PDB file of C-alpha atoms and ligand atoms in Angstrom:
ATOM      1  CA  UNK A 535      -4.712 -18.674  -3.023  1.00  0.00           C
ATOM      2  CA  UNK A 536      -1.691 -18.420  -5.024  1.00  0.00           C
ATOM      3  CA  UNK A 537       1.340 -17.440  -3.506  1.00  0.00           C
ATOM      4  CA  UNK A 538       3.847 -15.289  -5.516  1.00  0.00           C
ATOM      5  CA  UNK A 539       7.258 -14.002  -4.142  1.00  0.00           C
ATOM      6  CA  UNK A 540       7.690 -10.344  -4.654  1.00  0.00           C
ATOM      7  CA  UNK A 541      11.489 -10.093  -5.605  1.00  0.00           C
ATOM      8  CA  UNK A 542      13.987  -9.952  -8.264  1.00  0.00           C
ATOM      9  CA  UNK A 543      16.458 -11.584  -5.909  1.00  0.00           C
ATOM     10  CA  UNK A 544      17.634 -15.166  -7.666  1.00  0.00           C
ATOM     11  CA  UNK A 545      18.992 -16.503  -4.266  1.00  0.00           C
ATOM     12  CA  UNK A 546      15.837 -15.643  -2.346  1.00  0.00           C
ATOM     13  CA  UNK A 547      13.711 -17.134  -5.132  1.00  0.00           C
ATOM     14  CA  UNK A 548      15.878 -20.325  -5.587  1.00  0.00           C
ATOM     15  CA  UNK A 549      15.513 -21.017  -1.609  1.00  0.00           C
ATOM     16  CA  UNK A 550      11.843 -20.648  -1.652  1.00  0.00           C
ATOM     17  CA  UNK A 551      10.813 -22.444  -4.602  1.00  0.00           C
ATOM     18  CA  UNK A 552      11.465 -26.127  -3.527  1.00  0.00           C
ATOM     19  CA  UNK A 553       9.301 -25.391  -0.534  1.00  0.00           C
ATOM     20  CA  UNK A 554       6.564 -26.146  -3.251  1.00  0.00           C
ATOM     21  CA  UNK A 555       4.354 -23.202  -1.965  1.00  0.00           C
ATOM     22  CA  UNK A 556       5.323 -20.831  -4.955  1.00  0.00           C
ATOM     23  CA  UNK A 557       3.009 -20.294  -7.698  1.00  0.00           C
ATOM     24  CA  UNK A 558       4.915 -17.124  -9.312  1.00  0.00           C
ATOM     25  CA  UNK A 559       6.903 -14.002  -8.756  1.00  0.00           C
ATOM     26  CA  UNK A 560       6.421 -10.257  -9.161  1.00  0.00           C
ATOM     27  CA  UNK A 561       9.081  -7.951  -9.691  1.00  0.00           C
ATOM     28  CA  UNK A 562       8.885  -4.013 -10.389  1.00  0.00           C
ATOM     29  CA  UNK A 563      11.740  -1.817 -11.297  1.00  0.00           C
ATOM     30  CA  UNK A 564      12.692  -0.883  -7.893  1.00  0.00           C
ATOM     31  CA  UNK A 565      13.168  -4.289  -6.964  1.00  0.00           C
ATOM     32  CA  UNK A 566      15.324  -5.112 -10.235  1.00  0.00           C
ATOM     33  CA  UNK A 567      17.413  -2.193  -9.628  1.00  0.00           C
ATOM     34  CA  UNK A 568      18.572  -3.456  -6.385  1.00  0.00           C
ATOM     35  CA  UNK A 569      20.377  -6.572  -8.181  1.00  0.00           C
ATOM     36  CA  UNK A 570      23.325  -6.530 -10.334  1.00  0.00           C
ATOM     37  CA  UNK A 571      22.420  -8.563 -13.231  1.00  0.00           C
ATOM     38  CA  UNK A 572      20.752  -7.648 -16.455  1.00  0.00           C
ATOM     39  CA  UNK A 573      17.113  -7.265 -15.565  1.00  0.00           C
ATOM     40  CA  UNK A 574      16.093  -9.525 -18.812  1.00  0.00           C
ATOM     41  CA  UNK A 575      18.545 -12.198 -17.801  1.00  0.00           C
ATOM     42  CA  UNK A 576      16.960 -12.015 -14.436  1.00  0.00           C
ATOM     43  CA  UNK A 577      13.487 -12.430 -15.640  1.00  0.00           C
ATOM     44  CA  UNK A 578      14.626 -15.329 -17.618  1.00  0.00           C
ATOM     45  CA  UNK A 579      16.129 -17.312 -14.843  1.00  0.00           C
ATOM     46  CA  UNK A 580      13.198 -16.673 -12.587  1.00  0.00           C
ATOM     47  CA  UNK A 581      10.989 -17.975 -15.291  1.00  0.00           C
ATOM     48  CA  UNK A 582      12.966 -21.115 -15.595  1.00  0.00           C
ATOM     49  CA  UNK A 583      12.949 -21.488 -11.907  1.00  0.00           C
ATOM     50  CA  UNK A 584       9.321 -20.985 -11.015  1.00  0.00           C
ATOM     51  CA  UNK A 585       7.706 -22.470 -14.167  1.00  0.00           C
ATOM     52  CA  UNK A 586       4.751 -19.974 -13.487  1.00  0.00           C
ATOM     53  CA  UNK A 587       3.691 -16.312 -13.949  1.00  0.00           C
ATOM     54  CA  UNK A 588       6.533 -13.780 -13.577  1.00  0.00           C
ATOM     55  CA  UNK A 589       5.738  -9.995 -13.999  1.00  0.00           C
ATOM     56  CA  UNK A 590       8.047  -7.986 -15.463  1.00  0.00           C
ATOM     57  CA  UNK A 591       7.196  -3.893 -15.352  1.00  0.00           C
ATOM     58  CA  UNK A 592       7.361  -1.615 -18.259  1.00  0.00           C
ATOM     59  CA  UNK A 593       9.219   1.681 -17.709  1.00  0.00           C
ATOM     60  CA  UNK A 594       7.572   3.458 -20.701  1.00  0.00           C
ATOM     61  CA  UNK A 595       4.926   5.933 -19.696  1.00  0.00           C
ATOM     62  CA  UNK A 596       3.381   6.395 -23.060  1.00  0.00           C
ATOM     63  CA  UNK A 597       0.874   3.780 -24.473  1.00  0.00           C
ATOM     64  CA  UNK A 598       2.708   3.035 -27.667  1.00  0.00           C
ATOM     65  CA  UNK A 599       6.110   2.728 -25.497  1.00  0.00           C
ATOM     66  CA  UNK A 600       4.407   0.424 -23.151  1.00  0.00           C
ATOM     67  CA  UNK A 601       2.685  -1.594 -25.698  1.00  0.00           C
ATOM     68  CA  UNK A 602       6.270  -2.275 -27.672  1.00  0.00           C
ATOM     69  CA  UNK A 603       8.206  -2.584 -24.554  1.00  0.00           C
ATOM     70  CA  UNK A 604       5.409  -4.823 -23.181  1.00  0.00           C
ATOM     71  CA  UNK A 605       5.879  -7.109 -26.505  1.00  0.00           C
ATOM     72  CA  UNK A 606       9.685  -7.406 -25.834  1.00  0.00           C
ATOM     73  CA  UNK A 607       9.428  -8.372 -22.199  1.00  0.00           C
ATOM     74  CA  UNK A 608       6.739 -11.238 -23.452  1.00  0.00           C
ATOM     75  CA  UNK A 609       9.291 -12.555 -25.719  1.00  0.00           C
ATOM     76  CA  UNK A 610      11.601 -13.168 -22.950  1.00  0.00           C
ATOM     77  CA  UNK A 611       9.746 -16.114 -21.902  1.00  0.00           C
ATOM     78  CA  UNK A 612       6.160 -17.742 -22.135  1.00  0.00           C
ATOM     79  CA  UNK A 613       5.559 -17.129 -18.430  1.00  0.00           C
ATOM     80  CA  UNK A 614       6.122 -13.513 -18.549  1.00  0.00           C
ATOM     81  CA  UNK A 615       3.148 -11.279 -17.435  1.00  0.00           C
ATOM     82  CA  UNK A 616       3.527  -7.669 -18.566  1.00  0.00           C
ATOM     83  CA  UNK A 617       3.180  -5.316 -15.683  1.00  0.00           C
ATOM     84  CA  UNK A 618       1.639  -2.067 -16.511  1.00  0.00           C
ATOM     85  CA  UNK A 619       0.904   0.837 -14.054  1.00  0.00           C
ATOM     86  CA  UNK A 620      -2.760   2.130 -13.814  1.00  0.00           C
ATOM     87  CA  UNK A 621      -2.470   5.253 -15.625  1.00  0.00           C
ATOM     88  CA  UNK A 622      -4.548   6.571 -18.719  1.00  0.00           C
ATOM     89  CA  UNK A 623      -1.856   5.484 -20.930  1.00  0.00           C
ATOM     90  CA  UNK A 624      -1.352   2.343 -18.790  1.00  0.00           C
ATOM     91  CA  UNK A 625      -5.238   1.420 -19.453  1.00  0.00           C
ATOM     92  CA  UNK A 626      -4.781   1.976 -23.268  1.00  0.00           C
ATOM     93  CA  UNK A 627      -1.607  -0.321 -23.140  1.00  0.00           C
ATOM     94  CA  UNK A 628      -3.418  -2.826 -21.163  1.00  0.00           C
ATOM     95  CA  UNK A 629      -6.375  -2.963 -23.751  1.00  0.00           C
ATOM     96  CA  UNK A 630      -3.854  -3.375 -26.949  1.00  0.00           C
ATOM     97  CA  UNK A 631      -1.562  -6.082 -25.227  1.00  0.00           C
ATOM     98  CA  UNK A 632      -4.543  -7.829 -23.829  1.00  0.00           C
ATOM     99  CA  UNK A 633      -6.344  -7.927 -27.222  1.00  0.00           C
ATOM    100  CA  UNK A 634      -2.811  -9.474 -28.512  1.00  0.00           C
ATOM    101  CA  UNK A 635      -3.312 -12.323 -26.088  1.00  0.00           C
ATOM    102  CA  UNK A 636      -0.624 -11.232 -23.685  1.00  0.00           C
ATOM    103  CA  UNK A 637      -1.330 -11.293 -19.930  1.00  0.00           C
ATOM    104  CA  UNK A 638      -1.277  -8.096 -18.489  1.00  0.00           C
ATOM    105  CA  UNK A 639      -0.932  -7.149 -14.387  1.00  0.00           C
ATOM    106  CA  UNK A 640      -2.162  -3.651 -13.717  1.00  0.00           C
ATOM    107  CA  UNK A 641       0.044  -2.461 -10.700  1.00  0.00           C
ATOM    108  CA  UNK A 642      -0.283   0.412  -8.258  1.00  0.00           C
ATOM    109  CA  UNK A 643      -4.170  -0.001  -7.888  1.00  0.00           C
ATOM    110  CA  UNK A 644      -5.202   2.179  -4.887  1.00  0.00           C
ATOM    111  CA  UNK A 645      -8.951   2.257  -5.381  1.00  0.00           C
ATOM    112  CA  UNK A 646     -11.781  -0.346  -6.450  1.00  0.00           C
ATOM    113  CA  UNK A 647     -12.840   1.750  -9.405  1.00  0.00           C
ATOM    114  CA  UNK A 648      -9.378   1.591 -10.774  1.00  0.00           C
ATOM    115  CA  UNK A 649      -9.298  -2.169 -10.813  1.00  0.00           C
ATOM    116  CA  UNK A 650     -12.755  -2.253 -12.288  1.00  0.00           C
ATOM    117  CA  UNK A 651     -11.604  -0.167 -15.256  1.00  0.00           C
ATOM    118  CA  UNK A 652      -8.258  -2.463 -15.426  1.00  0.00           C
ATOM    119  CA  UNK A 653     -10.628  -5.639 -15.464  1.00  0.00           C
ATOM    120  CA  UNK A 654     -12.647  -3.815 -18.306  1.00  0.00           C
ATOM    121  CA  UNK A 655      -9.791  -3.616 -20.620  1.00  0.00           C
ATOM    122  CA  UNK A 656      -8.670  -7.361 -20.166  1.00  0.00           C
ATOM    123  CA  UNK A 657      -6.235  -7.353 -17.214  1.00  0.00           C
ATOM    124  CA  UNK A 658      -5.133 -10.754 -16.061  1.00  0.00           C
ATOM    125  CA  UNK A 659      -4.383  -9.424 -12.595  1.00  0.00           C
ATOM    126  CA  UNK A 660      -5.024  -6.285 -10.678  1.00  0.00           C
ATOM    127  CA  UNK A 661      -2.585  -5.485  -8.050  1.00  0.00           C
ATOM    128  CA  UNK A 662      -4.161  -3.427  -5.092  1.00  0.00           C
ATOM    129  CA  UNK A 663      -1.035  -2.372  -2.625  1.00  0.00           C
ATOM    130  CA  UNK A 664      -2.133  -2.849   0.639  1.00  0.00           C
ATOM    131  CA  UNK A 665       0.842  -1.735   2.636  1.00  0.00           C
ATOM    132  CA  UNK A 666       1.236   1.587   0.967  1.00  0.00           C
ATOM    133  CA  UNK A 667      -2.385   2.403   1.908  1.00  0.00           C
ATOM    134  CA  UNK A 668      -1.571   1.299   5.551  1.00  0.00           C
ATOM    135  CA  UNK A 669       1.475   3.446   5.481  1.00  0.00           C
ATOM    136  CA  UNK A 670      -0.898   6.494   4.867  1.00  0.00           C
ATOM    137  CA  UNK A 671      -3.532   5.379   7.721  1.00  0.00           C
ATOM    138  CA  UNK A 672      -5.821   4.024   5.004  1.00  0.00           C
ATOM    139  CA  UNK A 673      -7.361   0.534   5.209  1.00  0.00           C
ATOM    140  CA  UNK A 674      -5.322  -1.501   2.585  1.00  0.00           C
ATOM    141  CA  UNK A 675      -7.256  -4.754   2.988  1.00  0.00           C
ATOM    142  CA  UNK A 676     -10.313  -3.174   3.042  1.00  0.00           C
ATOM    143  CA  UNK A 677      -9.595  -2.283  -0.826  1.00  0.00           C
ATOM    144  CA  UNK A 678      -9.106  -6.017  -1.232  1.00  0.00           C
ATOM    145  CA  UNK A 679     -12.233  -6.903   0.158  1.00  0.00           C
ATOM    146  CA  UNK A 680     -13.949  -4.346  -2.209  1.00  0.00           C
ATOM    147  CA  UNK A 681     -12.309  -5.538  -5.344  1.00  0.00           C
ATOM    148  CA  UNK A 682     -13.057  -9.199  -4.541  1.00  0.00           C
ATOM    149  CA  UNK A 683     -16.649  -8.142  -3.676  1.00  0.00           C
ATOM    150  CA  UNK A 684     -16.884  -6.299  -6.880  1.00  0.00           C
ATOM    151  CA  UNK A 685     -15.511  -8.854  -9.301  1.00  0.00           C
ATOM    152  CA  UNK A 686     -17.755 -11.474  -7.932  1.00  0.00           C
ATOM    153  CA  UNK A 687     -20.713 -10.034  -9.287  1.00  0.00           C
ATOM    154  CA  UNK A 688     -19.088 -10.283 -12.863  1.00  0.00           C
ATOM    155  CA  UNK A 689     -17.054 -12.655 -14.929  1.00  0.00           C
ATOM    156  CA  UNK A 690     -13.976 -10.663 -15.886  1.00  0.00           C
ATOM    157  CA  UNK A 691     -11.551 -13.650 -15.526  1.00  0.00           C
ATOM    158  CA  UNK A 692      -9.154 -11.048 -13.839  1.00  0.00           C
ATOM    159  CA  UNK A 693      -7.501 -12.163 -10.710  1.00  0.00           C
ATOM    160  CA  UNK A 694      -7.020  -9.988  -7.868  1.00  0.00           C
ATOM    161  CA  UNK A 695      -3.369 -10.031  -6.750  1.00  0.00           C
ATOM    162  CA  UNK A 696      -3.057  -8.745  -3.338  1.00  0.00           C
ATOM    163  CA  UNK A 697       0.481  -6.874  -3.201  1.00  0.00           C
ATOM    164  CA  UNK A 698       2.564  -4.917  -0.971  1.00  0.00           C
ATOM    165  CA  UNK A 699       2.312  -7.289   1.994  1.00  0.00           C
ATOM    166  CA  UNK A 700       3.897  -6.330   5.064  1.00  0.00           C
ATOM    167  CA  UNK A 701       3.495  -9.457   7.446  1.00  0.00           C
ATOM    168  CA  UNK A 702       1.749 -12.785   7.606  1.00  0.00           C
ATOM    169  CA  UNK A 703      -1.542 -11.381   8.906  1.00  0.00           C
ATOM    170  CA  UNK A 704      -1.950  -9.593   5.310  1.00  0.00           C
ATOM    171  CA  UNK A 705      -1.481 -12.884   3.842  1.00  0.00           C
ATOM    172  CA  UNK A 706      -4.147 -14.510   5.960  1.00  0.00           C
ATOM    173  CA  UNK A 707      -6.489 -11.562   5.581  1.00  0.00           C
ATOM    174  CA  UNK A 708      -6.046 -11.967   1.739  1.00  0.00           C
ATOM    175  CA  UNK A 709      -6.760 -15.591   1.843  1.00  0.00           C
ATOM    176  CA  UNK A 710      -9.754 -14.976   4.122  1.00  0.00           C
ATOM    177  CA  UNK A 711     -11.224 -12.311   1.608  1.00  0.00           C
ATOM    178  CA  UNK A 712     -10.818 -14.526  -1.447  1.00  0.00           C
ATOM    179  CA  UNK A 713      -8.003 -12.881  -3.153  1.00  0.00           C
ATOM    180  CA  UNK A 714      -6.791 -15.183  -6.013  1.00  0.00           C
ATOM    181  CA  UNK A 715      -3.026 -14.359  -5.172  1.00  0.00           C
ATOM    182  CA  UNK A 716      -0.856 -12.710  -2.763  1.00  0.00           C
ATOM    183  CA  UNK A 717       2.368 -11.631  -3.576  1.00  0.00           C
ATOM    184  CA  UNK A 718       4.773 -11.489  -0.711  1.00  0.00           C
ATOM    185  CA  UNK A 719       8.444 -10.269   0.182  1.00  0.00           C
ATOM    186  CA  UNK A 720      10.668 -13.259   0.829  1.00  0.00           C
ATOM    187  CA  UNK A 721      10.883 -12.106   4.444  1.00  0.00           C
ATOM    188  CA  UNK A 722       7.118 -12.525   4.771  1.00  0.00           C
ATOM    189  CA  UNK A 723       7.035 -15.878   3.838  1.00  0.00           C
ATOM    190  CA  UNK A 724       9.920 -16.783   5.930  1.00  0.00           C
ATOM    191  CA  UNK A 725       8.178 -15.266   8.689  1.00  0.00           C
ATOM    192  CA  UNK A 726       5.128 -17.660   7.990  1.00  0.00           C
ATOM    193  CA  UNK A 727       7.547 -20.476   8.207  1.00  0.00           C
ATOM    194  CA  UNK A 728       8.597 -19.744  11.809  1.00  0.00           C
ATOM    195  CA  UNK A 729       6.373 -20.623  15.146  1.00  0.00           C
ATOM    196  CA  UNK A 730       8.188 -20.667  18.515  1.00  0.00           C
ATOM    197  CA  UNK A 731       5.825 -23.438  19.605  1.00  0.00           C
ATOM    198  CA  UNK A 732       6.663 -25.318  16.674  1.00  0.00           C
ATOM    199  CA  UNK A 733      10.448 -25.133  17.607  1.00  0.00           C
ATOM    200  CA  UNK A 734       9.919 -25.720  21.281  1.00  0.00           C
ATOM    201  CA  UNK A 735       7.708 -28.764  20.763  1.00  0.00           C
ATOM    202  CA  UNK A 736      10.190 -30.397  18.066  1.00  0.00           C
ATOM    203  CA  UNK A 737      13.091 -29.908  20.649  1.00  0.00           C
ATOM    204  CA  UNK A 738      10.834 -31.840  23.213  1.00  0.00           C
ATOM    205  CA  UNK A 739       9.751 -34.690  20.912  1.00  0.00           C
ATOM    206  CA  UNK A 740      13.502 -35.316  19.745  1.00  0.00           C
ATOM    207  CA  UNK A 741      14.687 -35.015  23.459  1.00  0.00           C
ATOM    208  CA  UNK A 742      12.189 -37.606  24.617  1.00  0.00           C
ATOM    209  CA  UNK A 743      12.971 -39.673  21.853  1.00  0.00           C
ATOM    210  CA  UNK A 744      16.864 -39.732  22.536  1.00  0.00           C
ATOM    211  CA  UNK A 745      16.122 -40.068  26.246  1.00  0.00           C
ATOM    212  CA  UNK A 746      14.032 -43.161  25.520  1.00  0.00           C
ATOM    213  CA  UNK A 747      16.566 -44.554  23.206  1.00  0.00           C
ATOM    214  CA  UNK A 748      19.507 -44.090  25.602  1.00  0.00           C
ATOM    215  CA  UNK A 749      17.449 -46.093  28.534  1.00  0.00           C
ATOM    216  CA  UNK A 750      16.911 -48.819  25.914  1.00  0.00           C
ATOM    217  CA  UNK A 751      20.638 -49.552  25.605  1.00  0.00           C
TER     218      UNK A 751
HETATM  219  C1  E4P B1991       3.603  -5.660  -6.575  1.00  0.00           C
HETATM  220  O1  E4P B1991       3.698  -6.373  -7.605  1.00  0.00           O
HETATM  221  C2  E4P B1991       4.770  -4.561  -6.011  1.00  0.00           C
HETATM  222  O2  E4P B1991       5.975  -5.196  -6.618  1.00  0.00           O
HETATM  223  C3  E4P B1991       5.031  -4.615  -4.654  1.00  0.00           C
HETATM  224  O3  E4P B1991       4.012  -5.531  -3.962  1.00  0.00           O
HETATM  225  C4  E4P B1991       5.179  -3.478  -3.997  1.00  0.00           C
HETATM  226  O4  E4P B1991       5.262  -3.405  -2.519  1.00  0.00           O
HETATM  227  P1  E4P B1991       6.111  -2.406  -1.615  1.00  0.00           P
HETATM  228  O5  E4P B1991       4.802  -1.403  -1.212  1.00  0.00           O
HETATM  229  O6  E4P B1991       6.421  -3.330  -0.442  1.00  0.00           O
HETATM  230  O7  E4P B1991       7.219  -2.013  -2.430  1.00  0.00           O
END
C-alpha cells in the first residue's frame, strides 16, 4: 500500500520524506488555507520534495470552472493530480480532465456508488473519507472494504485512496483490506513510528552494551 502525507505543511513533509516510506501527498483547500505561502508555490515545492503524486484541489463548483482550474493546477508540475469533489459537476469535470490525460482524484467520497461513478468517468483515485464517517457513527472502514471489493470485479485502473485517517489502526485496516493508497496526517505517521517497547528494548540493549564495554577496560 502506498503512503501519502495528508498535509500542506512543508516542514512536516520535509521531515517525513527522508524516511523513505512516502509515495505522495494530498492537500485540500482547508489544509492549504492554514499555510502562509502562496498555494501554487507550496504545491510546486511539495512536488519537488516527494517526486510522486501530489493532489491539488479545485475550488470552482461548476464543471467548466473545475476544468479550467484543473488544467492550470496540472501546469504547476508533472506530479500534480487534480482533486475534484464528487458532485454532478465534479463528475463532468473528471470525465473531461481524464479524457485529456490528466490524473484526477475524486474526493469527498462517502458511498460505494459514488466511487463506482467516479471510476466510470476515469478517475485515477477515489478518496473515501473514513474518519468523517466514523465521526457520525457510521463505519468508515466498511466503505473502503466495499469499494475495494467492487473495484476488484472490474478493470477500472482506479486506485482506492483511503482518506481522513485518524490513527494507526486505520492505516492497518486499510492495508488489510487492500486499499491501494492511504493518506495520513503527519501526526498519524509519527504515531506509527513510536512504540514504548521499542524504546525500552533499545535502552536496555545500549545499557547492557555500555556496561560490558566498561567491564572490559
Ligand atoms: C483527503 O485527501 C483529505 O485531504 C483528508 O483526508 C481529509 O481528512 P479530514 O477528515 O481529517 O479533514
